[in-house]
Amino acid sequence: MALTSSPERLLKQWFPHTTTPFIANAPMLGFTDCRLAGAVTRAGGLGFIGGGFNFEPGSTQLANLDARLTQARAELEINGSALGLPIGIGFVTFTPTGFEENAVAILEKHRVTAVWLAFPKSDADHQPLIEAIRKVQGKGHWDVKIFVQVGTVEAAKQALAQGVDVLVVQGVDAGGHQWAQGSARANNVAIMAAGGIVDARGCVAALGLVTYAGADGIVMGTRFIATSECPAPLSMKESILAATDGGVATIKTTKHDVFQSTDVFPRQYDGRAIIGISYNESNGGASDEEIIQRYNEAREKGDDQRRTVWAGTGIGIIKKIVSVEELIKGIQQEAKLTVARIAERI
Ligand SMILES: Cc1cc2nc3c(=O)[nH]c(=O)nc-3n(C[C@H](O)[C@H](O)[C@H](O)COP(=O)(O)O)c2cc1C
């Protein structure tokens, strides 16, 4: 693909409250509420809330989203509905029916600053969703940037052709769902790197590496799970802290979804999670049916030891639960020092 340089500091221009390097949390469905997203935005990053995958009329996911956005506005003390809300919403798009009619109205009502689309059944399915957002944006009272997360060059090309503002380039080190067969720049498109980034070293590497001119910012998912503001259960945070080598402790497979009966993603996606009891039993010869039954029995007893802990390969270097502010400011400061040290050396 022919790549040309993006204008400098595009992300800063679009999201003026942010500080650099640009950091966003991934919109992890079930693990990102307005407390976490609000804290990320307040700390100078861009906070995302996972908005869901069901856009049918009466969707409880959309009703919850509406309530959360009202709460986010109150938490960030942004009064006056004409003002934009510096929070983004991420959607999983493999069942897009109803998005245009039911989701876009909520996004417009709250004037969210960004919309993130990921995991379509076919890349072409994003076209009508993007057009629906642009149509409302064209009325002039809502300024929104569209992020699309991609994991292959083909998906990146399609997203660029569909006119996205930000490409989130996801690598196979990422936690959670991703392209099973995973791995661009154009004018006025920003590039963000995602996958396995948990600290300043990863941030600086991504800024230098993702394309020949570097990424414009980073997205972290797993690292934000181990923050005090993240609504994930403590047991999940502790599993992340306990891992010492993410390359060995996690595995990328569709089995994580099979074992907990959440195998609803199209076949071009799988997911990375910590190797747990179910995976080990499967390797030892247990059938999927046996494992699903054991999973359901444990869940009924309130035992969450078999729950899938989605996590990227960076977990081995996550040692502490920290506040969102400590995390973002710490990475930003350390990244600047690291770049200065590199500059001295070369
Ligand atoms: C617990 C968890 C849940 C996730 N849920 C979503 C999701 O709902 N939508 C989405 O687009 N990506 C989701 N992802 C993937 C992220 O968008 C991102 O690519 C990934 O977190 C980056 O890798 P990292 O976890 O190593 O930082 C999830 C990731 C994790 C770890």
CSV table of C-alpha atoms and ligand atoms in Angstrom, one decimal:
chain,number,residue,atom,x,y,z
A,1,MET,CA,0.0,0.0,0.0
A,2,ALA,CA,1.3,3.5,-0.8
A,3,LEU,CA,1.7,5.4,2.4
A,4,THR,CA,2.1,9.1,2.8
A,5,SER,CA,2.8,11.1,6.0
A,6,SER,CA,-0.2,12.2,8.1
A,7,PRO,CA,-0.3,15.8,9.2
A,8,GLU,CA,1.5,16.3,12.5
A,9,ARG,CA,-0.4,16.1,15.7
A,10,LEU,CA,-3.7,15.2,14.2
A,11,LEU,CA,-4.9,13.5,17.3
A,12,LYS,CA,-4.0,16.5,19.5
A,13,GLN,CA,-6.0,18.7,17.1
A,14,TRP,CA,-9.0,16.5,17.2
A,15,PHE,CA,-8.9,15.8,20.9
A,16,PRO,CA,-7.5,19.0,22.4
A,17,HIS,CA,-7.7,17.9,26.0
A,18,THR,CA,-5.2,15.2,25.4
A,19,THR,CA,-1.5,15.2,26.3
A,20,THR,CA,1.3,13.3,24.5
A,21,PRO,CA,2.1,10.6,23.8
A,22,PHE,CA,-1.5,9.9,23.0
A,23,ILE,CA,-3.0,7.0,25.0
A,24,ALA,CA,-6.4,5.5,24.8
A,25,ASN,CA,-7.9,2.6,26.6
A,26,ALA,CA,-9.5,-0.1,24.5
A,27,PRO,CA,-13.3,-0.2,24.7
A,28,MET,CA,-13.4,-3.6,26.4
A,29,LEU,CA,-17.0,-4.6,26.7
A,30,GLY,CA,-17.9,-5.4,30.3
A,31,PHE,CA,-14.7,-3.9,31.7
A,32,THR,CA,-14.9,-0.2,30.7
A,33,ASP,CA,-17.5,2.0,32.4
A,34,CYS,CA,-17.7,5.7,32.7
A,35,ARG,CA,-15.5,5.7,35.8
A,36,LEU,CA,-12.6,4.2,33.9
A,37,ALA,CA,-13.2,6.1,30.7
A,38,GLY,CA,-13.7,9.4,32.6
A,39,ALA,CA,-10.4,8.8,34.5
A,40,VAL,CA,-8.6,8.2,31.2
A,41,THR,CA,-9.9,11.4,29.7
A,42,ARG,CA,-9.2,13.4,32.8
A,43,ALA,CA,-5.6,12.1,32.9
A,44,GLY,CA,-5.1,13.4,29.3
A,45,GLY,CA,-5.9,10.2,27.4
A,46,LEU,CA,-9.0,9.3,25.4
A,47,GLY,CA,-11.4,7.2,27.4
A,48,PHE,CA,-13.5,4.6,25.7
A,49,ILE,CA,-16.6,2.7,26.9
A,50,GLY,CA,-17.6,-0.6,25.4
A,51,GLY,CA,-21.0,-0.1,23.9
A,52,GLY,CA,-21.9,-3.6,22.9
A,53,PHE,CA,-22.9,-5.6,19.8
A,54,ASN,CA,-26.7,-5.6,20.0
A,55,PHE,CA,-28.4,-2.7,18.2
A,56,GLU,CA,-31.9,-4.2,17.9
A,57,PRO,CA,-34.8,-2.1,19.3
A,58,GLY,CA,-35.0,-2.6,23.1
A,59,SER,CA,-31.4,-3.6,23.4
A,60,THR,CA,-30.4,-3.5,27.0
A,61,GLN,CA,-26.8,-2.8,25.9
A,62,LEU,CA,-27.9,0.5,24.2
A,63,ALA,CA,-30.1,1.4,27.2
A,64,ASN,CA,-27.1,1.0,29.5
A,65,LEU,CA,-25.0,3.0,27.2
A,66,ASP,CA,-27.4,5.9,27.2
A,67,ALA,CA,-27.4,5.9,31.0
A,68,ARG,CA,-23.6,5.6,31.2
A,69,LEU,CA,-23.1,8.6,28.9
A,70,THR,CA,-25.4,10.7,30.9
A,71,GLN,CA,-23.4,9.7,34.0
A,72,ALA,CA,-20.1,10.3,32.2
A,73,ARG,CA,-21.2,13.9,31.4
A,74,ALA,CA,-21.9,14.5,35.0
A,75,GLU,CA,-18.6,12.9,36.2
A,76,LEU,CA,-16.6,15.0,33.8
A,77,GLU,CA,-18.7,18.1,34.8
A,78,ILE,CA,-19.5,18.9,31.2
A,79,ASN,CA,-22.7,20.9,31.5
A,80,GLY,CA,-24.7,22.0,28.5
A,81,SER,CA,-25.8,19.4,26.0
A,82,ALA,CA,-24.4,21.4,23.0
A,83,LEU,CA,-20.9,20.6,24.3
A,84,GLY,CA,-19.2,17.5,23.0
A,85,LEU,CA,-18.4,14.7,25.4
A,86,PRO,CA,-14.7,13.8,25.3
A,87,ILE,CA,-15.4,10.1,25.5
A,88,GLY,CA,-15.4,7.4,22.8
A,89,ILE,CA,-17.7,4.4,22.4
A,90,GLY,CA,-16.5,1.1,20.9
A,91,PHE,CA,-18.9,-1.3,19.2
A,92,VAL,CA,-18.4,-4.9,18.1
A,93,THR,CA,-20.1,-5.0,14.7
A,94,PHE,CA,-20.6,-8.6,13.5
A,95,THR,CA,-24.4,-8.2,14.0
A,96,PRO,CA,-24.9,-4.7,12.7
A,97,THR,CA,-28.7,-4.7,12.3
A,98,GLY,CA,-30.2,-1.6,13.9
A,99,PHE,CA,-27.0,0.3,14.3
A,100,GLU,CA,-28.0,3.2,12.0
A,101,GLU,CA,-31.5,3.5,13.5
A,102,ASN,CA,-30.8,2.8,17.2
A,103,ALA,CA,-27.1,3.4,18.1
A,104,VAL,CA,-26.4,6.5,16.1
A,105,ALA,CA,-29.2,8.5,17.8
A,106,ILE,CA,-27.6,7.8,21.2
A,107,LEU,CA,-24.2,8.8,20.0
A,108,GLU,CA,-25.6,12.0,18.5
A,109,LYS,CA,-27.6,12.8,21.6
A,110,HIS,CA,-24.5,12.6,23.8
A,111,ARG,CA,-22.2,14.1,21.2
A,112,VAL,CA,-19.4,11.6,21.9
A,113,THR,CA,-16.1,12.6,20.4
A,114,ALA,CA,-15.2,9.2,18.9
A,115,VAL,CA,-16.8,6.0,17.7
A,116,TRP,CA,-14.7,2.8,17.5
A,117,LEU,CA,-15.9,-0.1,15.2
A,118,ALA,CA,-14.3,-3.6,15.3
A,119,PHE,CA,-14.9,-7.2,14.3
A,120,PRO,CA,-17.4,-7.0,11.4
A,121,LYS,CA,-18.4,-10.2,9.6
A,122,SER,CA,-17.2,-8.6,6.4
A,123,ASP,CA,-15.1,-5.4,6.2
A,124,ALA,CA,-17.7,-4.0,3.7
A,125,ASP,CA,-20.3,-4.1,6.5
A,126,HIS,CA,-18.7,-1.0,8.1
A,127,GLN,CA,-19.6,1.2,5.0
A,128,PRO,CA,-23.3,1.8,5.9
A,129,LEU,CA,-22.4,2.4,9.6
A,130,ILE,CA,-19.8,4.9,8.8
A,131,GLU,CA,-22.1,6.6,6.3
A,132,ALA,CA,-24.9,6.8,8.9
A,133,ILE,CA,-22.5,8.6,11.3
A,134,ARG,CA,-21.2,10.9,8.7
A,135,LYS,CA,-24.8,11.8,7.6
A,136,VAL,CA,-25.6,13.0,11.1
A,137,GLN,CA,-22.2,14.7,11.5
A,138,GLY,CA,-23.0,16.6,8.3
A,139,LYS,CA,-25.8,18.5,10.1
A,140,GLY,CA,-23.0,20.4,11.8
A,141,HIS,CA,-23.7,20.1,15.5
A,142,TRP,CA,-21.7,16.9,16.3
A,143,ASP,CA,-18.0,16.5,15.6
A,144,VAL,CA,-17.0,12.9,15.8
A,145,LYS,CA,-14.0,10.9,14.7
A,146,ILE,CA,-14.3,7.3,13.5
A,147,PHE,CA,-11.8,4.7,14.7
A,148,VAL,CA,-11.7,1.3,13.1
A,149,GLN,CA,-9.6,-1.5,14.6
A,150,VAL,CA,-7.9,-3.7,11.9
A,151,GLY,CA,-5.7,-6.7,12.0
A,152,THR,CA,-4.9,-7.3,8.4
A,153,VAL,CA,-3.6,-5.2,5.5
A,154,GLU,CA,-6.8,-5.9,3.6
A,155,ALA,CA,-9.0,-4.7,6.5
A,156,ALA,CA,-6.8,-1.5,6.7
A,157,LYS,CA,-7.2,-0.8,3.0
A,158,GLN,CA,-11.0,-1.2,3.3
A,159,ALA,CA,-11.2,1.0,6.3
A,160,LEU,CA,-9.1,3.7,4.6
A,161,ALA,CA,-11.4,3.5,1.5
A,162,GLN,CA,-14.4,3.9,3.8
A,163,GLY,CA,-13.0,7.2,5.1
A,164,VAL,CA,-12.1,6.4,8.7
A,165,ASP,CA,-10.2,9.0,10.8
A,166,VAL,CA,-8.2,6.6,12.9
A,167,LEU,CA,-6.9,3.2,12.1
A,168,VAL,CA,-6.2,1.1,15.2
A,169,VAL,CA,-3.6,-1.4,14.1
A,170,GLN,CA,-4.0,-4.5,16.3
A,171,GLY,CA,-1.2,-7.0,16.5
A,172,VAL,CA,-1.5,-10.6,17.5
A,173,ASP,CA,0.1,-9.9,21.0
A,174,ALA,CA,-3.2,-8.3,21.9
A,175,GLY,CA,-5.5,-9.5,24.6
A,176,GLY,CA,-9.0,-10.4,23.7
A,177,HIS,CA,-10.5,-11.0,20.3
A,178,GLN,CA,-8.5,-10.4,17.2
A,179,TRP,CA,-7.9,-11.6,13.6
A,180,ALA,CA,-7.0,-15.3,13.6
A,181,GLN,CA,-4.6,-14.7,10.8
A,182,GLY,CA,-3.3,-11.4,11.8
A,183,SER,CA,-0.4,-9.1,10.5
A,184,ALA,CA,-0.8,2.1,6.3
A,185,ARG,CA,-1.0,5.6,6.4
A,186,ALA,CA,-2.9,8.2,4.4
A,187,ASN,CA,-3.4,11.9,4.6
A,188,ASN,CA,-5.7,13.0,7.5
A,189,VAL,CA,-5.7,9.5,9.0
A,190,ALA,CA,-4.1,8.8,12.4
A,191,ILE,CA,-2.6,5.5,13.2
A,192,MET,CA,-2.7,3.9,16.7
A,193,ALA,CA,-0.9,0.8,17.7
A,194,ALA,CA,-2.6,-1.9,19.9
A,195,GLY,CA,-1.4,-5.2,21.2
A,196,GLY,CA,1.0,-6.2,24.0
A,197,ILE,CA,1.8,-2.6,25.0
A,198,VAL,CA,1.8,-2.1,28.8
A,199,ASP,CA,4.6,0.4,29.6
A,200,ALA,CA,6.7,3.3,28.2
A,201,ARG,CA,9.1,0.9,26.5
A,202,GLY,CA,6.2,-0.6,24.5
A,203,CYS,CA,4.8,2.9,23.8
A,204,VAL,CA,8.1,4.2,22.4
A,205,ALA,CA,8.7,1.1,20.3
A,206,ALA,CA,5.2,1.4,18.8
A,207,LEU,CA,5.7,5.1,18.1
A,208,GLY,CA,8.8,4.2,16.1
A,209,LEU,CA,7.7,0.9,14.6
A,210,VAL,CA,4.2,0.5,13.5
A,211,THR,CA,4.6,2.2,10.1
A,212,TYR,CA,7.8,3.7,8.8
A,213,ALA,CA,6.8,7.0,10.3
A,214,GLY,CA,5.6,5.5,13.6
A,215,ALA,CA,2.2,5.3,15.2
A,216,ASP,CA,0.5,8.5,16.4
A,217,GLY,CA,-0.6,7.0,19.6
A,218,ILE,CA,-1.2,3.8,21.5
A,219,VAL,CA,-4.2,1.8,22.7
A,220,MET,CA,-3.9,-0.4,25.8
A,221,GLY,CA,-6.4,-2.9,26.9
A,222,THR,CA,-4.9,-5.4,29.3
A,223,ARG,CA,-2.9,-2.8,31.2
A,224,PHE,CA,-6.0,-0.8,32.0
A,225,ILE,CA,-7.7,-3.9,33.5
A,226,ALA,CA,-5.1,-3.7,36.3
A,227,THR,CA,-6.0,-0.2,37.3
A,228,SER,CA,-8.0,0.7,40.4
A,229,GLU,CA,-10.8,2.3,38.4
A,230,CYS,CA,-11.4,-0.7,36.1
A,231,PRO,CA,-14.7,-2.5,37.1
A,232,ALA,CA,-13.1,-6.0,36.4
A,233,PRO,CA,-13.3,-8.4,39.3
A,234,LEU,CA,-10.3,-8.5,41.6
A,235,SER,CA,-9.6,-12.1,40.7
A,236,MET,CA,-9.1,-11.1,37.1
A,237,LYS,CA,-6.7,-8.3,38.1
A,238,GLU,CA,-4.8,-10.8,40.3
A,239,SER,CA,-4.5,-13.3,37.5
A,240,ILE,CA,-2.9,-10.6,35.4
A,241,LEU,CA,-0.4,-9.6,38.1
A,242,ALA,CA,0.5,-13.3,38.8
A,243,ALA,CA,1.6,-14.1,35.3
A,244,THR,CA,5.4,-13.8,34.7
A,245,ASP,CA,5.8,-14.5,31.0
A,246,GLY,CA,2.9,-13.5,28.8
A,247,GLY,CA,4.2,-15.4,25.8
A,248,VAL,CA,3.9,-18.6,27.7
A,249,ALA,CA,1.0,-17.8,30.1
A,250,THR,CA,-1.4,-16.7,27.3
A,251,ILE,CA,-2.7,-18.4,24.2
A,252,LYS,CA,-4.5,-17.3,21.1
A,253,THR,CA,-7.4,-19.6,20.2
A,254,THR,CA,-11.1,-19.8,19.6
A,255,LYS,CA,-11.3,-22.4,22.5
A,256,HIS,CA,-11.6,-19.7,25.2
A,257,ASP,CA,-15.0,-18.7,23.8
A,258,VAL,CA,-16.0,-22.3,23.2
A,259,PHE,CA,-15.4,-23.3,26.9
A,260,GLN,CA,-17.6,-20.5,28.2
A,261,SER,CA,-20.3,-20.7,25.5
A,262,THR,CA,-19.5,-17.2,24.1
A,263,ASP,CA,-18.4,-18.6,20.7
A,264,VAL,CA,-20.4,-16.0,18.6
A,265,PHE,CA,-17.6,-14.3,16.7
A,266,PRO,CA,-17.2,-14.9,12.9
A,267,ARG,CA,-14.5,-17.4,12.2
A,268,GLN,CA,-11.9,-14.9,11.1
A,269,TYR,CA,-11.5,-13.9,14.7
A,270,ASP,CA,-10.1,-15.7,17.8
A,271,GLY,CA,-8.9,-14.4,21.1
A,272,ARG,CA,-5.9,-14.3,23.4
A,273,ALA,CA,-6.4,-15.1,27.1
A,274,ILE,CA,-4.5,-16.6,30.0
A,275,ILE,CA,-4.1,-20.4,29.8
A,276,GLY,CA,-6.5,-21.6,32.5
A,277,ILE,CA,-8.0,-24.8,34.0
A,278,SER,CA,-10.3,-25.4,30.9
A,279,TYR,CA,-7.5,-25.1,28.4
A,280,ASN,CA,-5.2,-27.4,30.4
A,281,GLU,CA,-8.0,-30.0,30.7
A,282,SER,CA,-8.6,-29.8,26.9
A,283,ASN,CA,-4.9,-30.4,26.3
A,284,GLY,CA,-5.2,-33.4,28.7
A,285,GLY,CA,-7.9,-34.9,26.5
A,286,ALA,CA,-11.2,-33.7,28.0
A,287,SER,CA,-13.9,-33.0,25.4
A,288,ASP,CA,-15.4,-29.5,24.8
A,289,GLU,CA,-18.8,-30.8,26.1
A,290,GLU,CA,-17.2,-32.0,29.4
A,291,ILE,CA,-15.4,-28.7,29.8
A,292,ILE,CA,-18.5,-26.6,29.1
A,293,GLN,CA,-20.4,-28.7,31.7
A,294,ARG,CA,-17.7,-28.2,34.3
A,295,TYR,CA,-17.6,-24.5,33.5
A,296,ASN,CA,-21.4,-24.1,33.9
A,297,GLU,CA,-21.4,-26.1,37.2
A,298,ALA,CA,-18.6,-23.9,38.6
A,299,ARG,CA,-20.4,-20.8,37.5
A,300,GLU,CA,-23.6,-21.9,39.2
A,301,LYS,CA,-21.7,-22.3,42.5
A,302,GLY,CA,-20.3,-18.7,42.1
A,303,ASP,CA,-16.8,-20.1,41.4
A,304,ASP,CA,-15.2,-17.9,38.7
A,305,GLN,CA,-11.9,-19.8,38.5
A,306,ARG,CA,-12.8,-21.1,35.1
A,307,ARG,CA,-13.7,-17.7,33.7
A,308,THR,CA,-11.7,-16.7,30.6
A,309,VAL,CA,-9.2,-13.9,31.5
A,310,TRP,CA,-8.7,-12.1,28.2
A,311,ALA,CA,-5.1,-10.7,28.3
A,312,GLY,CA,-2.3,-9.8,25.9
A,313,THR,CA,1.3,-11.0,26.0
A,314,GLY,CA,2.4,-7.9,27.9
A,315,ILE,CA,1.0,-9.3,31.2
A,316,GLY,CA,4.4,-10.6,32.4
A,317,ILE,CA,5.5,-7.0,33.0
A,318,ILE,CA,2.4,-5.8,34.8
A,319,LYS,CA,3.3,-5.9,38.5
A,320,LYS,CA,1.0,-3.5,40.2
A,321,ILE,CA,-2.6,-2.2,40.3
A,322,VAL,CA,-2.2,1.5,39.8
A,323,SER,CA,-4.6,4.4,39.3
A,324,VAL,CA,-5.4,5.5,35.7
A,325,GLU,CA,-3.7,8.8,36.3
A,326,GLU,CA,-0.5,7.2,37.6
A,327,LEU,CA,-0.5,4.9,34.6
A,328,ILE,CA,-1.0,7.5,31.9
A,329,LYS,CA,1.2,10.2,33.4
A,330,GLY,CA,3.9,7.6,34.3
A,331,ILE,CA,4.0,6.2,30.7
A,332,GLN,CA,4.0,9.7,29.2
A,333,GLN,CA,6.9,10.9,31.4
A,334,GLU,CA,9.0,7.8,31.0
A,335,ALA,CA,8.4,7.7,27.2
A,336,LYS,CA,9.8,11.2,26.9
A,337,LEU,CA,12.9,10.3,29.0
A,338,THR,CA,13.4,7.1,26.9
A,339,VAL,CA,13.2,9.0,23.6
A,340,ALA,CA,15.8,11.6,25.0
A,341,ARG,CA,18.1,8.7,26.1
A,342,ILE,CA,17.8,7.2,22.6
A,343,ALA,CA,18.5,10.5,21.0
A,344,GLU,CA,21.7,10.9,23.1
A,345,ARG,CA,22.8,7.4,22.1
A,346,ILE,CA,22.4,7.8,18.3
B,1,LIG,C1,-10.4,-7.9,28.4
B,1,LIG,C2,-10.4,-7.4,27.0
B,1,LIG,C3,-11.6,-7.2,26.4
B,1,LIG,C4,-11.6,-6.6,25.1
B,1,LIG,N1,-12.8,-6.3,24.5
B,1,LIG,C5,-12.8,-5.7,23.3
B,1,LIG,C6,-14.1,-5.2,22.8
B,1,LIG,O1,-15.1,-5.3,23.4
B,1,LIG,N2,-14.0,-4.5,21.6
B,1,LIG,C7,-12.8,-4.3,20.9
B,1,LIG,O2,-12.8,-3.7,19.9
B,1,LIG,N3,-11.7,-4.8,21.4
B,1,LIG,C8,-11.6,-5.5,22.6
B,1,LIG,N4,-10.5,-6.0,23.1
B,1,LIG,C9,-9.2,-5.8,22.3
B,1,LIG,C10,-8.7,-4.4,22.3
B,1,LIG,O3,-9.4,-3.6,21.5
B,1,LIG,C11,-7.2,-4.3,22.0
B,1,LIG,O4,-6.9,-4.6,20.7
B,1,LIG,C12,-6.2,-5.0,22.9
B,1,LIG,O5,-6.6,-4.9,24.3
B,1,LIG,C13,-4.8,-4.5,22.8
B,1,LIG,O6,-3.9,-5.4,23.4
B,1,LIG,P1,-3.5,-5.4,24.9
B,1,LIG,O7,-4.6,-6.0,25.6
B,1,LIG,O8,-2.3,-6.3,24.9
B,1,LIG,O9,-3.3,-4.0,25.3
B,1,LIG,C14,-10.4,-6.5,24.4
B,1,LIG,C15,-9.2,-6.8,25.0
B,1,LIG,C16,-9.2,-7.3,26.3
B,1,LIG,C17,-7.9,-7.5,27.0
